[in-house]
mmCIF file of C-alpha atoms in Angstrom:
data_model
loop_
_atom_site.group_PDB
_atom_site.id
_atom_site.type_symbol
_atom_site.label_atom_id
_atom_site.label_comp_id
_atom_site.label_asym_id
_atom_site.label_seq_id
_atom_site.Cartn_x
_atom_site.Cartn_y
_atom_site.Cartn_z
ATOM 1 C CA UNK A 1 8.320 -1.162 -16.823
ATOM 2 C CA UNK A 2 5.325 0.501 -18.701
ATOM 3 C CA UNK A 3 3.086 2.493 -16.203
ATOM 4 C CA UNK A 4 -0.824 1.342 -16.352
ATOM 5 C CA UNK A 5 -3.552 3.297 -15.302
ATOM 6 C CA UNK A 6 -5.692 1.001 -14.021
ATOM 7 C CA UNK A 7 -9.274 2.547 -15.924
ATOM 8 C CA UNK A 8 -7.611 2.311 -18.798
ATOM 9 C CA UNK A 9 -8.294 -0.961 -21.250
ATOM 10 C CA UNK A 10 -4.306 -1.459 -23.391
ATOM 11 C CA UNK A 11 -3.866 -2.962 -26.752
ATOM 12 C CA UNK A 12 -6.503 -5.347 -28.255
ATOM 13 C CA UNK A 13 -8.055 -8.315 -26.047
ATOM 14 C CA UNK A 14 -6.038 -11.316 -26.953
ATOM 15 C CA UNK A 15 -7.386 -14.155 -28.892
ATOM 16 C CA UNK A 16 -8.990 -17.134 -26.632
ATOM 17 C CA UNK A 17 -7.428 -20.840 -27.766
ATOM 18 C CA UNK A 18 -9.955 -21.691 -30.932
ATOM 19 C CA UNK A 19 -9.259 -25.870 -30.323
ATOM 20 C CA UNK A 20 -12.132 -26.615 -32.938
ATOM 21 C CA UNK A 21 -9.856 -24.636 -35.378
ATOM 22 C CA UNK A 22 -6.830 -26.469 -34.345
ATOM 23 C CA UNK A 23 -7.968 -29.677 -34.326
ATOM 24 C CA UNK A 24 -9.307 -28.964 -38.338
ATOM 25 C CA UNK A 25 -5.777 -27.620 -38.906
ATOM 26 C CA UNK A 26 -4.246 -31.131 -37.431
ATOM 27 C CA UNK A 27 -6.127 -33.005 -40.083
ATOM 28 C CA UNK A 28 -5.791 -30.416 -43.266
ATOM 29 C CA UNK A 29 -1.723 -31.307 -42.640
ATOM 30 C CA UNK A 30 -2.529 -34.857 -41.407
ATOM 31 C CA UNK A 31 -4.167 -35.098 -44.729
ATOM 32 C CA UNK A 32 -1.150 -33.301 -46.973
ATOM 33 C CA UNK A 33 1.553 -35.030 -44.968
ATOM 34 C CA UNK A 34 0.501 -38.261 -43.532
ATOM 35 C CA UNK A 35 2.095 -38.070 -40.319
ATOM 36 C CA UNK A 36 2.747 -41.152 -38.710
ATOM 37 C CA UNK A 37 3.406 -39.411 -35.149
ATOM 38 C CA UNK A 38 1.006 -37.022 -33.401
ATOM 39 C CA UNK A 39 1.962 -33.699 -33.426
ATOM 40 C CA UNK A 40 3.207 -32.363 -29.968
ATOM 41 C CA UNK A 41 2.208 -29.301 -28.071
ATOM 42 C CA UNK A 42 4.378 -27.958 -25.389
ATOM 43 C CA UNK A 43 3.456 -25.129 -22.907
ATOM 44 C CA UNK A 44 5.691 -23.394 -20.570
ATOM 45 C CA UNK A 45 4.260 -22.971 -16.895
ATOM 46 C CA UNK A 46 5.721 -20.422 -14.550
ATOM 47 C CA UNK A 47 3.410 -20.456 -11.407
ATOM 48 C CA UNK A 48 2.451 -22.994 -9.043
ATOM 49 C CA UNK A 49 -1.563 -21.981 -9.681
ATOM 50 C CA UNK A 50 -0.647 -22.539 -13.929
ATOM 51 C CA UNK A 51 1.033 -26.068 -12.999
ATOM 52 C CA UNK A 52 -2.365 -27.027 -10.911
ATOM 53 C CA UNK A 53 -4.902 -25.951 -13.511
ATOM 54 C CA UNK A 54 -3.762 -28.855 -15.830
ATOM 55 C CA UNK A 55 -5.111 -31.776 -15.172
ATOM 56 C CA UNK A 56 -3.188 -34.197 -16.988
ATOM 57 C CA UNK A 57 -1.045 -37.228 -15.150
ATOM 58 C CA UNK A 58 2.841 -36.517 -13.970
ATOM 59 C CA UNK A 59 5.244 -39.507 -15.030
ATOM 60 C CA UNK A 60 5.652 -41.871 -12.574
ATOM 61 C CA UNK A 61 9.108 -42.359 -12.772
ATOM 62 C CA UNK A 62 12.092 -39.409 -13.939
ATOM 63 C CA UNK A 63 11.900 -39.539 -17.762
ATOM 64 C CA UNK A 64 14.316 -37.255 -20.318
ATOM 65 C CA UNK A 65 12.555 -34.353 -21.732
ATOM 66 C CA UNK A 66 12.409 -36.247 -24.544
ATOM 67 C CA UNK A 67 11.134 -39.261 -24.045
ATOM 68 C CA UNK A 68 8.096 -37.336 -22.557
ATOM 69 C CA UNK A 69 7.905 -35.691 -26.179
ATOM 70 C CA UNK A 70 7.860 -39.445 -27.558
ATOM 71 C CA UNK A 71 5.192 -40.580 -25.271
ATOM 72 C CA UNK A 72 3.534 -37.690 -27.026
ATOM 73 C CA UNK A 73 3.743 -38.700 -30.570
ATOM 74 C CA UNK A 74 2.294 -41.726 -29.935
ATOM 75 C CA UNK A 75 -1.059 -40.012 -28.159
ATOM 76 C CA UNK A 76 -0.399 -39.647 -24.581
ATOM 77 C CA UNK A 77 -0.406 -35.954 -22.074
ATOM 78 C CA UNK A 78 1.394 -35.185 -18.930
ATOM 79 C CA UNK A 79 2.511 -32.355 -17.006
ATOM 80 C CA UNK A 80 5.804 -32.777 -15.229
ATOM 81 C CA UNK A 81 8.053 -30.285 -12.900
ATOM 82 C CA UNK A 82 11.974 -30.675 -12.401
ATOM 83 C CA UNK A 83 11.583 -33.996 -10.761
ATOM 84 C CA UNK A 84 9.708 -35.663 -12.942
ATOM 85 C CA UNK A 85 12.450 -35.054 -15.963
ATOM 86 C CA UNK A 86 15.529 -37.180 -15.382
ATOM 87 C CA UNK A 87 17.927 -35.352 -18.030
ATOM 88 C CA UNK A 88 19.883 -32.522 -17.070
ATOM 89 C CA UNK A 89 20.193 -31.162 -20.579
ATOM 90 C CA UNK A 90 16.169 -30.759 -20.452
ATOM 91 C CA UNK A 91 15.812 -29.318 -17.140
ATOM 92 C CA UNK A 92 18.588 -26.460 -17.851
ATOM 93 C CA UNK A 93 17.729 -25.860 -21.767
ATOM 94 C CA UNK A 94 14.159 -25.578 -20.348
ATOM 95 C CA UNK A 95 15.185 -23.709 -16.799
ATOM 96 C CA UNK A 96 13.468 -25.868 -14.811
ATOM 97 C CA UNK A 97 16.745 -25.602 -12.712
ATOM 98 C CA UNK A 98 20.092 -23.756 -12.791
ATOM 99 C CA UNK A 99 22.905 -24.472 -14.864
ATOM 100 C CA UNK A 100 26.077 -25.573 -13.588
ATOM 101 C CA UNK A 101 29.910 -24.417 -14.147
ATOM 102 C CA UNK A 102 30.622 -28.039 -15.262
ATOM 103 C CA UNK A 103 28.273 -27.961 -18.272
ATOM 104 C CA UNK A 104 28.882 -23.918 -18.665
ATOM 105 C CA UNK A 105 32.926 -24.600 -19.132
ATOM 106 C CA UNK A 106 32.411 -27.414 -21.524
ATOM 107 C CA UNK A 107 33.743 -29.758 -19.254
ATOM 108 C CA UNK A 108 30.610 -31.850 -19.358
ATOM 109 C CA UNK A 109 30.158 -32.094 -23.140
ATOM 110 C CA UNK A 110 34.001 -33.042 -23.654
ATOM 111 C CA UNK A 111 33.410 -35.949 -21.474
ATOM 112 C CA UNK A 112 31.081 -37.466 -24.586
ATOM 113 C CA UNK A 113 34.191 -37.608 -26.622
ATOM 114 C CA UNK A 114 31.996 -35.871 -28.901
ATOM 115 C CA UNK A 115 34.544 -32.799 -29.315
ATOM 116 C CA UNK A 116 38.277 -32.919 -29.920
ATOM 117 C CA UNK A 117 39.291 -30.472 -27.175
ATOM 118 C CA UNK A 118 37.705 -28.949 -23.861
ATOM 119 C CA UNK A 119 37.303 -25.513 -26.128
ATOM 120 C CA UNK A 120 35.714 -27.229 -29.043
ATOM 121 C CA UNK A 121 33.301 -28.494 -26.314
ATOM 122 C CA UNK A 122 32.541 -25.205 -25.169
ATOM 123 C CA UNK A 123 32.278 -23.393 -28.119
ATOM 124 C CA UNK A 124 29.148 -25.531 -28.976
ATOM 125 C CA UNK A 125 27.813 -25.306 -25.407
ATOM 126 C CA UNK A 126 27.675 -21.473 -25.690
ATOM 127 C CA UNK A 127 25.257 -22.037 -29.008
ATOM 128 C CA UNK A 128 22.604 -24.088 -27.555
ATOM 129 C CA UNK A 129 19.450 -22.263 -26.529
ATOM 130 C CA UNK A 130 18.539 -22.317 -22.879
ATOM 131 C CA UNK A 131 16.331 -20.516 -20.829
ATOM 132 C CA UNK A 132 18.061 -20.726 -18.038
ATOM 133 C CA UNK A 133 20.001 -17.703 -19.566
ATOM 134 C CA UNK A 134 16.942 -15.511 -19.356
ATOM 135 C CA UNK A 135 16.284 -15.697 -15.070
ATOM 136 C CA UNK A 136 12.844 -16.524 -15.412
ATOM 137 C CA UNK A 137 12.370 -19.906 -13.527
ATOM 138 C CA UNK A 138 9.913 -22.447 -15.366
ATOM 139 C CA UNK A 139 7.499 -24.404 -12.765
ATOM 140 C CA UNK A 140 6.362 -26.918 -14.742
ATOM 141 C CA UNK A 141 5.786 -28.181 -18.597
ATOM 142 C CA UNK A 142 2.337 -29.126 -20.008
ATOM 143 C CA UNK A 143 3.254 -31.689 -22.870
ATOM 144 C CA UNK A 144 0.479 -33.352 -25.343
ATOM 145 C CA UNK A 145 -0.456 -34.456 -28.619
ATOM 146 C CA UNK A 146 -1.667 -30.531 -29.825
ATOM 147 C CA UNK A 147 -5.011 -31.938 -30.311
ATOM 148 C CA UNK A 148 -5.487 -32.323 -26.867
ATOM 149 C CA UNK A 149 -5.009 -28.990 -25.232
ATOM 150 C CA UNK A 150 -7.507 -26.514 -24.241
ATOM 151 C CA UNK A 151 -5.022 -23.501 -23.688
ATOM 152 C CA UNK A 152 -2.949 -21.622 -26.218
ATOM 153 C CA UNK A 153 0.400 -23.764 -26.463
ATOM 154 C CA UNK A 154 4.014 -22.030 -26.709
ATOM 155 C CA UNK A 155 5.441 -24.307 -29.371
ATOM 156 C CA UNK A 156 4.442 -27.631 -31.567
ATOM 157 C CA UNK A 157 7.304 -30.043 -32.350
ATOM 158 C CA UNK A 158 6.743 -32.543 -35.568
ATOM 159 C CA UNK A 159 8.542 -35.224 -35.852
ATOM 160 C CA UNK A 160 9.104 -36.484 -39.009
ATOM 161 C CA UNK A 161 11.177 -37.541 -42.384
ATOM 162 C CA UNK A 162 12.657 -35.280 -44.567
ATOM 163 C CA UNK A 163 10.066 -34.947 -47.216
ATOM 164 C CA UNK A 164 7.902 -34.080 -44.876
ATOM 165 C CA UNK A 165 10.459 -31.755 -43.284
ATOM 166 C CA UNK A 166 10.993 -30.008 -46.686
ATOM 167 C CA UNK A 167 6.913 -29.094 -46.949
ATOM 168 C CA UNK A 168 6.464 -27.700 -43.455
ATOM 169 C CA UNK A 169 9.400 -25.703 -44.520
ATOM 170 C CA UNK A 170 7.711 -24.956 -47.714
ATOM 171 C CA UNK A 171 4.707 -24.046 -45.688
ATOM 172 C CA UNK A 172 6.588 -21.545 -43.472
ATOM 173 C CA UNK A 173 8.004 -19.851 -46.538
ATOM 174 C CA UNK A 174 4.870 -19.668 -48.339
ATOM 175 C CA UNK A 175 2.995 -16.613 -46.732
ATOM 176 C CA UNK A 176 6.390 -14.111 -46.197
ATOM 177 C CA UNK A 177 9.250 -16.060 -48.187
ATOM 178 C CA UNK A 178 12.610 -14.986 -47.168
ATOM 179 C CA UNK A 179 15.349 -17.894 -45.760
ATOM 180 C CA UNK A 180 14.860 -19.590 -42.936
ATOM 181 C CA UNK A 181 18.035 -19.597 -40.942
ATOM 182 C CA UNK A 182 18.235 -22.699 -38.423
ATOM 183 C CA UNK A 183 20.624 -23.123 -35.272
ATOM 184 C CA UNK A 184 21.789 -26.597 -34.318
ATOM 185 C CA UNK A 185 24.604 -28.945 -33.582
ATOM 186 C CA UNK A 186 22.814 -32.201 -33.005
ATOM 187 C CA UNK A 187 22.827 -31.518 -29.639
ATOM 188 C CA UNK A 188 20.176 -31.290 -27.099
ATOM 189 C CA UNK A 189 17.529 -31.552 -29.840
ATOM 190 C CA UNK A 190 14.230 -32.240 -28.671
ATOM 191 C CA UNK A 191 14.720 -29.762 -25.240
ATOM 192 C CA UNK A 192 17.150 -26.875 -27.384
ATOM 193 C CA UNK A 193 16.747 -26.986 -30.874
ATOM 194 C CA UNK A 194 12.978 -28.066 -30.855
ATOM 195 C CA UNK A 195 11.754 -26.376 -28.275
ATOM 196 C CA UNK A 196 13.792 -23.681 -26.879
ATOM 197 C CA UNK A 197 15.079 -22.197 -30.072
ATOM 198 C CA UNK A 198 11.563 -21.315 -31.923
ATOM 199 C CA UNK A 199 10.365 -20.180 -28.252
ATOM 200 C CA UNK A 200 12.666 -17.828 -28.492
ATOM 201 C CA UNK A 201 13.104 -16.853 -31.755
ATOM 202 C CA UNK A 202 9.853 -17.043 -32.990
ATOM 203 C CA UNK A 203 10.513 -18.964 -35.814
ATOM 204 C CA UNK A 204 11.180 -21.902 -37.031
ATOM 205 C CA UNK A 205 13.623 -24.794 -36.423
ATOM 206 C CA UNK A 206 14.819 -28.047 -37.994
ATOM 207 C CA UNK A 207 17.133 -30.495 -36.069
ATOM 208 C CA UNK A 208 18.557 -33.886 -37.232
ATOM 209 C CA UNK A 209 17.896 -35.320 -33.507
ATOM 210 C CA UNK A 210 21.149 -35.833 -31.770
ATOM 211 C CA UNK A 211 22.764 -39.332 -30.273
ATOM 212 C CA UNK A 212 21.075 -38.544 -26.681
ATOM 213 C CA UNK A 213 17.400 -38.573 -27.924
ATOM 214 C CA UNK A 214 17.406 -41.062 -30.853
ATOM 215 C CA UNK A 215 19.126 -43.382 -27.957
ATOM 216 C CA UNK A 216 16.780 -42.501 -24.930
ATOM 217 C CA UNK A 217 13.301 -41.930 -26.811
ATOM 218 C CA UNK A 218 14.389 -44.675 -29.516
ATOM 219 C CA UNK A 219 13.584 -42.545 -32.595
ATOM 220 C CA UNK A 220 13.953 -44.279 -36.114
ATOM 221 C CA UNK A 221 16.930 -43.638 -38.270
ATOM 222 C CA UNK A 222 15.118 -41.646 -41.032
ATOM 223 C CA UNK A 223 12.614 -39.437 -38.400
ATOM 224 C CA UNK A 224 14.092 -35.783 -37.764
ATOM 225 C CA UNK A 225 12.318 -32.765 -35.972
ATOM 226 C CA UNK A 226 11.020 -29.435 -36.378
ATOM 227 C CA UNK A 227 9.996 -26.892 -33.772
ATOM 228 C CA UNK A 228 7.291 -24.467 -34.462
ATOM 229 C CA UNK A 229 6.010 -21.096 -32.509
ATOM 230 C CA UNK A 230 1.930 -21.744 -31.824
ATOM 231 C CA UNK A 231 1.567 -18.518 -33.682
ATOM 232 C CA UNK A 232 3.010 -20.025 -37.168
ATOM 233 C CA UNK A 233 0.873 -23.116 -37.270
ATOM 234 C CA UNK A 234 -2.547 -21.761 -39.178
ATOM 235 C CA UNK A 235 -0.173 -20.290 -41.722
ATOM 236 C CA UNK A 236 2.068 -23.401 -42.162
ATOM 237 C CA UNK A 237 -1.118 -25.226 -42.632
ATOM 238 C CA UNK A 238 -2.122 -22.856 -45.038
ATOM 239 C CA UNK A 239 0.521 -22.578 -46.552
ATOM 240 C CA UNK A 240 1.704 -26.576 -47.061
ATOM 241 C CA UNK A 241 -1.965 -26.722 -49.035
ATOM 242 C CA UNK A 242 -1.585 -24.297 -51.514
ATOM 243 C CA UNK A 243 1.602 -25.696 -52.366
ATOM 244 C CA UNK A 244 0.378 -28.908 -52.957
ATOM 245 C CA UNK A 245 -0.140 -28.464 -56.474
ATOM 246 C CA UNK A 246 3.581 -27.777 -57.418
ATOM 247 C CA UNK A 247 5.407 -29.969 -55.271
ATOM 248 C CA UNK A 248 4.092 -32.864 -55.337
ATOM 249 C CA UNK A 249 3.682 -35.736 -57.979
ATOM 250 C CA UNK A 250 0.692 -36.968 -59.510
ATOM 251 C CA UNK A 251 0.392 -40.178 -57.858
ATOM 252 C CA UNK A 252 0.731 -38.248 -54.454
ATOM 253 C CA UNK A 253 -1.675 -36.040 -55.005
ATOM 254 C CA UNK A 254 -4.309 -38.965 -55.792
ATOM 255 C CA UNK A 255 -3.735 -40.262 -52.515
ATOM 256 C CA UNK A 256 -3.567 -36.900 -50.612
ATOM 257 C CA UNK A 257 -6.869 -36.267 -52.357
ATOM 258 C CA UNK A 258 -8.120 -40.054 -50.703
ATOM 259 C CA UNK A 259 -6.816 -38.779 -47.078
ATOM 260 C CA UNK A 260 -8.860 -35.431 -47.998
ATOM 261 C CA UNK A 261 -11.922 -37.441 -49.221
ATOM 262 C CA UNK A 262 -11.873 -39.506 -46.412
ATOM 263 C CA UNK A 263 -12.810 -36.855 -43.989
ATOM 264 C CA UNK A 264 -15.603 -35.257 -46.260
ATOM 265 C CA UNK A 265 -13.178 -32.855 -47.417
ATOM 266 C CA UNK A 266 -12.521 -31.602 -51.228
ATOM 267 C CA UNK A 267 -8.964 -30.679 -52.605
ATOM 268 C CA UNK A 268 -9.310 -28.813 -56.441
ATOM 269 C CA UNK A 269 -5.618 -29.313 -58.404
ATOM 270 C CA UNK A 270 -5.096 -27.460 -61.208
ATOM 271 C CA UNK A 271 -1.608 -30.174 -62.253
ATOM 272 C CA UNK A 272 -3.375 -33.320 -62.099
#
């Protein structure tokens, strides 16, 4: 551990949670993509005092991780500990509690009859993301349509269909380039590959849902997910405008222009 002298002022002060900004940023993509769920804002809590300050509702009943996430989508916030979350793939991708040598081994994934032997099983258990790998306990998640928080938020899961999928990706690539290299297995995909994976990483992920989650929070056949650091989300924005003009055809542009117009906003094309 760095030593700190305790007269001494380190790094730059760190940026307070604009949510004017954010909330313009929701509608710029709202606008470009037409979203028909809410994106969702998750936060990480890891004291007792962090898990107090937010004053959202806890579930009344156990729900999956990911049925929380759907509640989401569709407008509402909660904040919820280990015993408000009912699935145990959540609670150890998220560490909200310990993993076990059952799910560790494999043993529990083989018994899905997803995986043609014990070691297939395991193989793909030892590629999902979990923090329960890193030792640092989580209290308690904050989960919310993003428009709704008032603190900086750890990571913003969209869900949506693929052409919608293939912009935010566009987006991403837009400021830096490069490839974007994604981790999944359509499994645990809300808690791991949404969540967990661009926490950790920092960057972005995409995830085809898996047969937990489209069962338990009753997605629809053609909605997958993507899982975005808070710190990528003005340049997504950003960057799913200014591609507008390139991608997309004329008769979508007329009616991104109308969603635009609509909230006394102007859009200029050059390809119109």
């Amino acid at each position: 551990m760095s030593f700190k002298y305790k007269k001494i002022l380190y790094g730059f002060p760190q940026n307070s949670f604009d949510a004017d900004l954010v909330k313009e940023l929701i509608e710029d993509i709202d606008c470009a993509l037409d979203f028909k769920r809410k994106p969702v804002g998750v936060k990480l809590l890891f004291t007792e005092e962090e898990y107090e300050g937010i004053e959202w509702k806890e579930p009344r009943v156990p729900l999956a991780y990911c049925v929380v996430v759907e509640k989401a989508t569709r407008g509402m916030n909660f904040k919820a500990k280990l015993e408000h979350i009912s699935c145990d793939g959540g609670t150890t991708a998220l560490n909200l509690e310990p993993s076990t040598d059952r799910i560790e081994s494999g043993e529990e994934y083989f018994s899905y009859n997803l995986y043609k032997t014990p070691a297939a099983a395991r193989r793909v258990r030892e590629g999902v993301p979990g923090l329960y790998r890193t030792g640092a306990k989580t209290i308690g998640l904050a989960i919310a349509p993003l428009e709704k928080f008032d603190i900086i938020p750890d990571v913003i899961i969209f869900i949506i269909n693929p052409y919608q999928a293939m912009r935010i990706q566009q987006g991403y690539l837009y400021e830096a380039g490069g490839r974007i290299e994604l981790s999944g297995a359509s499994m645990q995909a809300i808690c791991a590959e949404s969540t967990v994976q661009p926490y950790m990483t920092g960057g972005l992920n995409t995830t085809t849902l898996c047969p937990s989650t489209r069962f338990l929070a009753k997605w629809k056949d053609e909605e997958m997910a993507i899982g975005l650091p808070y710190e990528k989300f003005k340049s997504v924005v950003e960057g799913v405008i200014a591609t507008i003009d390139s991608t997309d055809t004329q008769k979508r542009k007329n009616e991104i222009i109308k969603r635009f117009e609509s909230k006394n906003k102007c859009l200029n094309f050059k390809n119109l």
